Amino acid sequence: MAKKIEIPQHIAIVMDGNGRWAKERGLPRTAGHQAGEKVLFDLVEACIEFGVKEVSAYAFSTENWKRSPEEVKFLMGYSREMLRTRRDRLNEMGVKINWLGRPQKLWKSVISELEEAEELTKNNKVLTLNMCVNYGGRAEMLDAAVAIAKDALRRKVKPDSLSEKSLRKYLYSPQMSDVDLFLRSSGEQRTSNFLMWQLAYTELYFTKILWPDFKKKNFYKAIFDYQKRERRFGKTSQQILDNNV
Ligand code: IPE
Ligand code: IPE
Ligand code: MG
């Protein structure tokens, strides 16, 4: 029997290469971030066309604070403007915006913009867009560990009865599904502290294209590549074939 044509339900994206794109053109790094902004929204549109239900976009990592103060300042202000200008259109498209990340250090105005966008779009069902701003996978695991330890002290949780399912409730977004496809532009082949728990069984896809140059056709290529993979989750190929019959 032919293999089912599967659409990844949750795609995580590391939008990388903005700085190099700008450098190649003799422009400041910030011009690369500006050029990359539209690409994400075109991709969200393509995801809706394909029936993808969830997209997680890495916009600013807990490690990105190490960049120059000027670049950090630009990225903070730019995230705020981007949310403000895009949220109504995203709302019309049925996109639910969900912020993942730590409030510590993050500009208050960015937090309020994220919260306003969440409030505006909270009833939408077409696609969930997880905006990962001041997000780090290790920070998420650490924050979960601290919350579990506190609940154990208050006797709200029994350490021996913790399960993968109950641990999930301590993550930033417990309702978030596991990621099916991880996509990273710019040729770097690493996850850079993105979604550690949710990426455990994800199919990884890397492309050399720099993020501002990433087009819908490149996205389709990633989807076709994903569709050729066999996801076994520990089983054998034969078991997968037998289950599909
Ligand atoms: C990704 O592009 C955007 C952010 C990290 C915010 P980069 O800024 O990392 O671009 P490169 O890697 O320097 O080319
Ligand atoms: C990852 O890209 C973070 C974002 C895209 C927001 P980086 O460019 O910061 O990652 P490294 O430092 O090259 O691993
Ligand atoms: Mg980079």
mmCIF file of C-alpha atoms and ligand atoms in Angstrom:
data_model
loop_
_atom_site.group_PDB
_atom_site.id
_atom_site.type_symbol
_atom_site.label_atom_id
_atom_site.label_comp_id
_atom_site.label_asym_id
_atom_site.label_seq_id
_atom_site.Cartn_x
_atom_site.Cartn_y
_atom_site.Cartn_z
ATOM 1 C CA MET A 1 0.000 0.000 0.000
ATOM 2 C CA ALA A 2 1.198 3.507 -0.766
ATOM 3 C CA LYS A 3 2.517 5.532 2.121
ATOM 4 C CA LYS A 4 0.097 8.155 3.441
ATOM 5 C CA ILE A 5 0.932 11.695 2.335
ATOM 6 C CA GLU A 6 1.508 13.467 5.596
ATOM 7 C CA ILE A 7 1.520 17.148 6.342
ATOM 8 C CA PRO A 8 3.596 18.099 9.377
ATOM 9 C CA GLN A 9 1.181 19.431 11.988
ATOM 10 C CA HIS A 10 3.778 21.426 13.890
ATOM 11 C CA ILE A 11 6.753 23.159 12.270
ATOM 12 C CA ALA A 12 9.535 24.851 14.258
ATOM 13 C CA ILE A 13 11.602 27.441 12.421
ATOM 14 C CA VAL A 14 15.022 28.882 13.204
ATOM 15 C CA MET A 15 15.072 31.987 11.044
ATOM 16 C CA ASP A 16 18.837 32.291 10.677
ATOM 17 C CA GLY A 17 21.159 34.163 8.337
ATOM 18 C CA ASN A 18 19.821 37.718 8.484
ATOM 19 C CA GLY A 19 23.207 39.140 9.472
ATOM 20 C CA ARG A 20 25.084 37.348 6.670
ATOM 21 C CA TRP A 21 22.455 38.380 4.133
ATOM 22 C CA ALA A 22 23.006 42.033 5.080
ATOM 23 C CA LYS A 23 26.804 41.678 5.133
ATOM 24 C CA GLU A 24 26.817 40.257 1.587
ATOM 25 C CA ARG A 25 25.113 43.475 0.486
ATOM 26 C CA GLY A 26 27.280 45.825 2.514
ATOM 27 C CA LEU A 27 24.282 46.705 4.689
ATOM 28 C CA PRO A 28 23.998 46.888 8.497
ATOM 29 C CA ARG A 29 22.858 43.676 10.235
ATOM 30 C CA THR A 30 19.570 45.362 11.111
ATOM 31 C CA ALA A 31 18.694 45.550 7.395
ATOM 32 C CA GLY A 32 18.856 41.741 7.365
ATOM 33 C CA HIS A 33 16.379 41.503 10.227
ATOM 34 C CA GLN A 34 14.062 43.904 8.388
ATOM 35 C CA ALA A 35 14.294 41.859 5.205
ATOM 36 C CA GLY A 36 13.595 38.627 7.091
ATOM 37 C CA GLU A 37 10.421 39.797 8.759
ATOM 38 C CA LYS A 38 8.099 39.362 5.755
ATOM 39 C CA VAL A 39 9.391 35.855 5.101
ATOM 40 C CA LEU A 40 7.847 34.508 8.299
ATOM 41 C CA PHE A 41 4.415 35.850 7.434
ATOM 42 C CA ASP A 42 4.534 34.448 3.901
ATOM 43 C CA LEU A 43 5.405 31.141 5.465
ATOM 44 C CA VAL A 44 2.500 31.293 7.903
ATOM 45 C CA GLU A 45 0.241 31.830 4.880
ATOM 46 C CA ALA A 46 1.748 28.813 3.130
ATOM 47 C CA CYS A 47 1.319 26.752 6.295
ATOM 48 C CA ILE A 48 -2.385 27.617 6.397
ATOM 49 C CA GLU A 49 -2.739 26.568 2.726
ATOM 50 C CA PHE A 50 -1.156 23.218 3.571
ATOM 51 C CA GLY A 51 -3.205 22.624 6.721
ATOM 52 C CA VAL A 52 -0.297 22.930 9.174
ATOM 53 C CA LYS A 53 -1.786 23.611 12.610
ATOM 54 C CA GLU A 54 1.130 25.029 14.578
ATOM 55 C CA VAL A 55 4.282 27.054 13.829
ATOM 56 C CA SER A 56 6.968 27.906 16.381
ATOM 57 C CA ALA A 57 9.201 30.782 15.312
ATOM 58 C CA TYR A 58 12.513 31.480 17.057
ATOM 59 C CA ALA A 59 12.622 35.263 17.160
ATOM 60 C CA PHE A 60 15.051 35.951 20.028
ATOM 61 C CA SER A 61 16.943 33.408 22.104
ATOM 62 C CA THR A 62 18.124 33.666 25.724
ATOM 63 C CA GLU A 63 21.643 33.690 24.204
ATOM 64 C CA ASN A 64 20.932 36.611 21.862
ATOM 65 C CA TRP A 65 21.420 39.050 24.781
ATOM 66 C CA LYS A 66 25.147 38.535 24.103
ATOM 67 C CA ARG A 67 24.887 40.586 20.888
ATOM 68 C CA SER A 68 25.846 44.251 20.780
ATOM 69 C CA PRO A 69 23.560 46.569 22.774
ATOM 70 C CA GLU A 70 22.606 48.272 19.496
ATOM 71 C CA GLU A 71 21.490 45.031 17.871
ATOM 72 C CA VAL A 72 19.593 43.902 20.987
ATOM 73 C CA LYS A 73 17.862 47.270 21.135
ATOM 74 C CA PHE A 74 16.935 47.029 17.473
ATOM 75 C CA LEU A 75 15.587 43.484 17.849
ATOM 76 C CA MET A 76 13.466 44.424 20.880
ATOM 77 C CA GLY A 77 11.956 47.481 19.197
ATOM 78 C CA TYR A 78 11.501 45.614 15.956
ATOM 79 C CA SER A 79 9.648 42.678 17.589
ATOM 80 C CA ARG A 80 7.293 45.182 19.143
ATOM 81 C CA GLU A 81 6.609 46.994 15.834
ATOM 82 C CA MET A 82 6.261 43.733 13.959
ATOM 83 C CA LEU A 83 3.606 42.432 16.355
ATOM 84 C CA ARG A 84 1.735 45.704 16.191
ATOM 85 C CA THR A 85 1.675 45.856 12.390
ATOM 86 C CA ARG A 86 0.974 42.165 11.769
ATOM 87 C CA ARG A 87 -1.487 41.195 14.473
ATOM 88 C CA ASP A 88 -4.715 42.384 12.795
ATOM 89 C CA ARG A 89 -3.969 40.566 9.548
ATOM 90 C CA LEU A 90 -2.961 37.438 11.467
ATOM 91 C CA ASN A 91 -6.184 37.709 13.429
ATOM 92 C CA GLU A 92 -8.217 37.898 10.192
ATOM 93 C CA MET A 93 -6.409 34.793 8.982
ATOM 94 C CA GLY A 94 -7.509 32.901 12.105
ATOM 95 C CA VAL A 95 -4.023 32.735 13.635
ATOM 96 C CA LYS A 96 -3.709 32.387 17.387
ATOM 97 C CA ILE A 97 -0.559 34.075 18.712
ATOM 98 C CA ASN A 98 1.105 32.473 21.691
ATOM 99 C CA TRP A 99 4.274 33.784 23.379
ATOM 100 C CA LEU A 100 6.894 31.383 24.667
ATOM 101 C CA GLY A 101 9.791 32.723 26.702
ATOM 102 C CA ARG A 102 11.012 34.267 29.913
ATOM 103 C CA PRO A 103 9.716 37.647 31.052
ATOM 104 C CA GLN A 104 13.007 38.416 32.880
ATOM 105 C CA LYS A 105 15.076 41.037 31.007
ATOM 106 C CA LEU A 106 12.552 41.307 28.189
ATOM 107 C CA TRP A 107 11.406 44.868 27.482
ATOM 108 C CA LYS A 108 8.091 45.588 29.214
ATOM 109 C CA SER A 109 6.714 47.106 26.011
ATOM 110 C CA VAL A 110 7.510 43.882 24.127
ATOM 111 C CA ILE A 111 5.737 41.830 26.798
ATOM 112 C CA SER A 112 2.630 44.028 26.616
ATOM 113 C CA GLU A 113 2.606 43.808 22.827
ATOM 114 C CA LEU A 114 2.865 40.014 23.007
ATOM 115 C CA GLU A 115 0.101 39.870 25.608
ATOM 116 C CA GLU A 116 -2.164 42.145 23.582
ATOM 117 C CA ALA A 117 -1.652 39.994 20.507
ATOM 118 C CA GLU A 118 -2.436 36.884 22.567
ATOM 119 C CA GLU A 119 -5.618 38.444 23.911
ATOM 120 C CA LEU A 120 -6.767 39.637 20.471
ATOM 121 C CA THR A 121 -6.258 36.244 18.838
ATOM 122 C CA LYS A 122 -7.085 33.880 21.699
ATOM 123 C CA ASN A 123 -10.195 32.324 20.120
ATOM 124 C CA ASN A 124 -8.621 31.653 16.717
ATOM 125 C CA LYS A 125 -8.384 28.074 15.558
ATOM 126 C CA VAL A 126 -6.831 27.976 12.071
ATOM 127 C CA LEU A 127 -3.176 27.931 13.167
ATOM 128 C CA THR A 128 -1.233 28.627 16.367
ATOM 129 C CA LEU A 129 1.860 30.784 15.982
ATOM 130 C CA ASN A 130 4.224 30.341 18.921
ATOM 131 C CA MET A 131 6.406 33.449 19.012
ATOM 132 C CA CYS A 132 9.544 32.414 20.874
ATOM 133 C CA VAL A 133 10.928 35.646 22.275
ATOM 134 C CA ASN A 134 13.578 35.461 25.004
ATOM 135 C CA TYR A 135 13.191 31.719 24.699
ATOM 136 C CA GLY A 136 15.756 29.070 25.624
ATOM 137 C CA GLY A 137 15.203 25.317 25.834
ATOM 138 C CA ARG A 138 17.390 25.013 28.908
ATOM 139 C CA ALA A 139 15.651 27.962 30.562
ATOM 140 C CA GLU A 140 12.317 26.246 29.906
ATOM 141 C CA MET A 141 13.541 22.992 31.470
ATOM 142 C CA LEU A 142 15.043 24.854 34.414
ATOM 143 C CA ASP A 143 11.881 26.870 35.014
ATOM 144 C CA ALA A 144 9.895 23.621 34.923
ATOM 145 C CA ALA A 145 12.293 21.964 37.405
ATOM 146 C CA VAL A 146 11.984 24.903 39.819
ATOM 147 C CA ALA A 147 8.174 24.880 39.599
ATOM 148 C CA ILE A 148 8.053 21.107 40.170
ATOM 149 C CA ALA A 149 10.389 21.377 43.192
ATOM 150 C CA LYS A 150 8.186 24.115 44.675
ATOM 151 C CA ASP A 151 5.041 22.030 44.138
ATOM 152 C CA ALA A 152 6.752 19.032 45.730
ATOM 153 C CA LEU A 153 7.546 21.112 48.822
ATOM 154 C CA ARG A 154 3.899 22.197 48.979
ATOM 155 C CA ARG A 155 2.929 18.535 48.542
ATOM 156 C CA LYS A 156 1.031 19.385 45.360
ATOM 157 C CA VAL A 157 3.070 16.840 43.419
ATOM 158 C CA LYS A 158 4.531 13.470 44.450
ATOM 159 C CA PRO A 159 8.032 13.067 42.960
ATOM 160 C CA ASP A 160 7.570 9.335 42.379
ATOM 161 C CA SER A 161 4.365 9.773 40.431
ATOM 162 C CA LEU A 162 5.719 12.382 38.001
ATOM 163 C CA SER A 163 5.362 11.237 34.408
ATOM 164 C CA GLU A 164 6.257 12.663 30.997
ATOM 165 C CA LYS A 165 2.641 13.721 30.721
ATOM 166 C CA SER A 166 2.571 15.529 34.072
ATOM 167 C CA LEU A 167 5.981 17.132 33.456
ATOM 168 C CA ARG A 168 4.588 18.654 30.269
ATOM 169 C CA LYS A 169 2.163 20.686 32.394
ATOM 170 C CA TYR A 170 5.159 22.644 33.704
ATOM 171 C CA LEU A 171 6.410 23.708 30.276
ATOM 172 C CA TYR A 172 5.726 27.229 28.991
ATOM 173 C CA SER A 173 2.897 26.030 26.805
ATOM 174 C CA PRO A 174 1.555 22.651 27.989
ATOM 175 C CA GLN A 175 -0.968 22.385 25.155
ATOM 176 C CA MET A 176 1.797 22.664 22.545
ATOM 177 C CA SER A 177 2.239 19.554 20.415
ATOM 178 C CA ASP A 178 5.528 17.809 19.667
ATOM 179 C CA VAL A 179 7.295 19.310 16.664
ATOM 180 C CA ASP A 180 7.058 17.260 13.448
ATOM 181 C CA LEU A 181 9.441 19.270 11.296
ATOM 182 C CA PHE A 182 12.327 21.515 12.362
ATOM 183 C CA LEU A 183 13.526 23.883 9.678
ATOM 184 C CA ARG A 184 16.673 25.994 9.856
ATOM 185 C CA SER A 185 17.995 28.334 7.224
ATOM 186 C CA SER A 186 21.562 29.610 6.610
ATOM 187 C CA GLY A 187 23.415 26.283 6.599
ATOM 188 C CA GLU A 188 24.014 25.964 10.337
ATOM 189 C CA GLN A 189 23.227 22.447 11.497
ATOM 190 C CA ARG A 190 22.340 22.878 15.143
ATOM 191 C CA THR A 191 19.256 23.506 17.237
ATOM 192 C CA SER A 192 20.743 26.422 19.253
ATOM 193 C CA ASN A 193 18.750 25.726 22.430
ATOM 194 C CA PHE A 194 15.355 25.687 20.711
ATOM 195 C CA LEU A 195 12.481 23.576 22.112
ATOM 196 C CA MET A 196 14.481 20.757 23.712
ATOM 197 C CA TRP A 197 11.567 18.719 25.046
ATOM 198 C CA GLN A 198 9.331 19.181 22.019
ATOM 199 C CA LEU A 199 12.097 18.342 19.503
ATOM 200 C CA ALA A 200 12.892 14.905 20.940
ATOM 201 C CA TYR A 201 11.508 13.035 17.883
ATOM 202 C CA THR A 202 11.432 15.774 15.280
ATOM 203 C CA GLU A 203 12.562 15.429 11.670
ATOM 204 C CA LEU A 204 15.359 17.955 11.066
ATOM 205 C CA TYR A 205 15.714 19.902 7.828
ATOM 206 C CA PHE A 206 18.545 22.292 7.048
ATOM 207 C CA THR A 207 18.907 24.556 4.049
ATOM 208 C CA LYS A 208 21.807 26.820 3.051
ATOM 209 C CA ILE A 209 19.443 29.595 1.954
ATOM 210 C CA LEU A 210 19.715 32.693 4.131
ATOM 211 C CA TRP A 211 16.451 33.546 5.873
ATOM 212 C CA PRO A 212 15.606 36.771 3.941
ATOM 213 C CA ASP A 213 15.939 34.760 0.672
ATOM 214 C CA PHE A 214 13.745 31.891 1.854
ATOM 215 C CA LYS A 215 10.732 31.601 -0.484
ATOM 216 C CA LYS A 216 7.499 29.617 -0.464
ATOM 217 C CA LYS A 217 9.015 27.217 -3.030
ATOM 218 C CA ASN A 218 11.840 26.450 -0.546
ATOM 219 C CA PHE A 219 9.200 25.697 2.036
ATOM 220 C CA TYR A 220 7.422 23.300 -0.316
ATOM 221 C CA LYS A 221 10.745 21.531 -0.862
ATOM 222 C CA ALA A 222 11.118 21.060 2.894
ATOM 223 C CA ILE A 223 7.607 19.616 3.100
ATOM 224 C CA PHE A 224 8.294 17.170 0.244
ATOM 225 C CA ASP A 225 11.511 16.107 1.921
ATOM 226 C CA TYR A 226 9.625 15.509 5.157
ATOM 227 C CA GLN A 227 7.073 13.402 3.309
ATOM 228 C CA LYS A 228 9.818 11.048 2.142
ATOM 229 C CA ARG A 229 10.956 10.320 5.681
ATOM 230 C CA GLU A 230 9.848 7.297 7.628
ATOM 231 C CA ARG A 231 9.093 8.206 11.222
ATOM 232 C CA ARG A 232 9.625 5.108 13.270
ATOM 233 C CA PHE A 233 9.519 6.290 16.892
ATOM 234 C CA GLY A 234 11.575 3.303 17.957
ATOM 235 C CA LYS A 235 9.670 0.707 15.921
ATOM 236 C CA THR A 236 11.014 -1.189 12.932
ATOM 237 C CA SER A 237 10.310 -0.334 9.324
ATOM 238 C CA GLN A 238 8.317 -3.572 8.971
ATOM 239 C CA GLN A 239 6.111 -2.678 11.931
ATOM 240 C CA ILE A 240 5.358 0.692 10.365
ATOM 241 C CA LEU A 241 4.443 -0.983 7.063
ATOM 242 C CA ASP A 242 2.203 -3.512 8.831
ATOM 243 C CA ASN A 243 0.390 -0.736 10.709
ATOM 244 C CA ASN A 244 -0.311 1.139 7.496
ATOM 245 C CA VAL A 245 -2.050 -1.811 5.866
HETATM 246 C C1 IPE B 1 18.817 35.292 12.869
HETATM 247 O O1 IPE B 1 19.777 35.856 12.044
HETATM 248 C C2 IPE B 1 18.012 36.332 13.601
HETATM 249 C C3 IPE B 1 18.241 36.370 15.058
HETATM 250 C C4 IPE B 1 19.067 35.636 15.725
HETATM 251 C C5 IPE B 1 17.445 37.339 15.781
HETATM 252 P P1 IPE B 1 21.222 36.201 12.574
HETATM 253 O O2 IPE B 1 21.212 37.594 13.103
HETATM 254 O O3 IPE B 1 21.676 35.182 13.552
HETATM 255 O O4 IPE B 1 22.068 36.121 11.262
HETATM 256 P P2 IPE B 1 23.553 35.566 11.100
HETATM 257 O O5 IPE B 1 23.593 34.200 11.685
HETATM 258 O O6 IPE B 1 24.459 36.507 11.836
HETATM 259 O O7 IPE B 1 23.779 35.579 9.630
HETATM 260 C C1 IPE B 2 19.227 31.129 16.795
HETATM 261 O O1 IPE B 2 20.076 31.773 15.900
HETATM 262 C C2 IPE B 2 18.276 32.105 17.425
HETATM 263 C C3 IPE B 2 17.306 32.733 16.544
HETATM 264 C C4 IPE B 2 17.142 32.516 15.264
HETATM 265 C C5 IPE B 2 16.413 33.666 17.194
HETATM 266 P P1 IPE B 2 21.527 32.261 16.312
HETATM 267 O O2 IPE B 2 22.140 32.849 15.114
HETATM 268 O O3 IPE B 2 21.460 33.121 17.520
HETATM 269 O O4 IPE B 2 22.227 30.894 16.721
HETATM 270 P P2 IPE B 2 23.778 30.519 16.866
HETATM 271 O O5 IPE B 2 24.338 31.474 17.867
HETATM 272 O O6 IPE B 2 24.419 30.669 15.546
HETATM 273 O O7 IPE B 2 23.774 29.105 17.340
HETATM 274 MG MG MG B 3 22.678 33.427 13.324
#
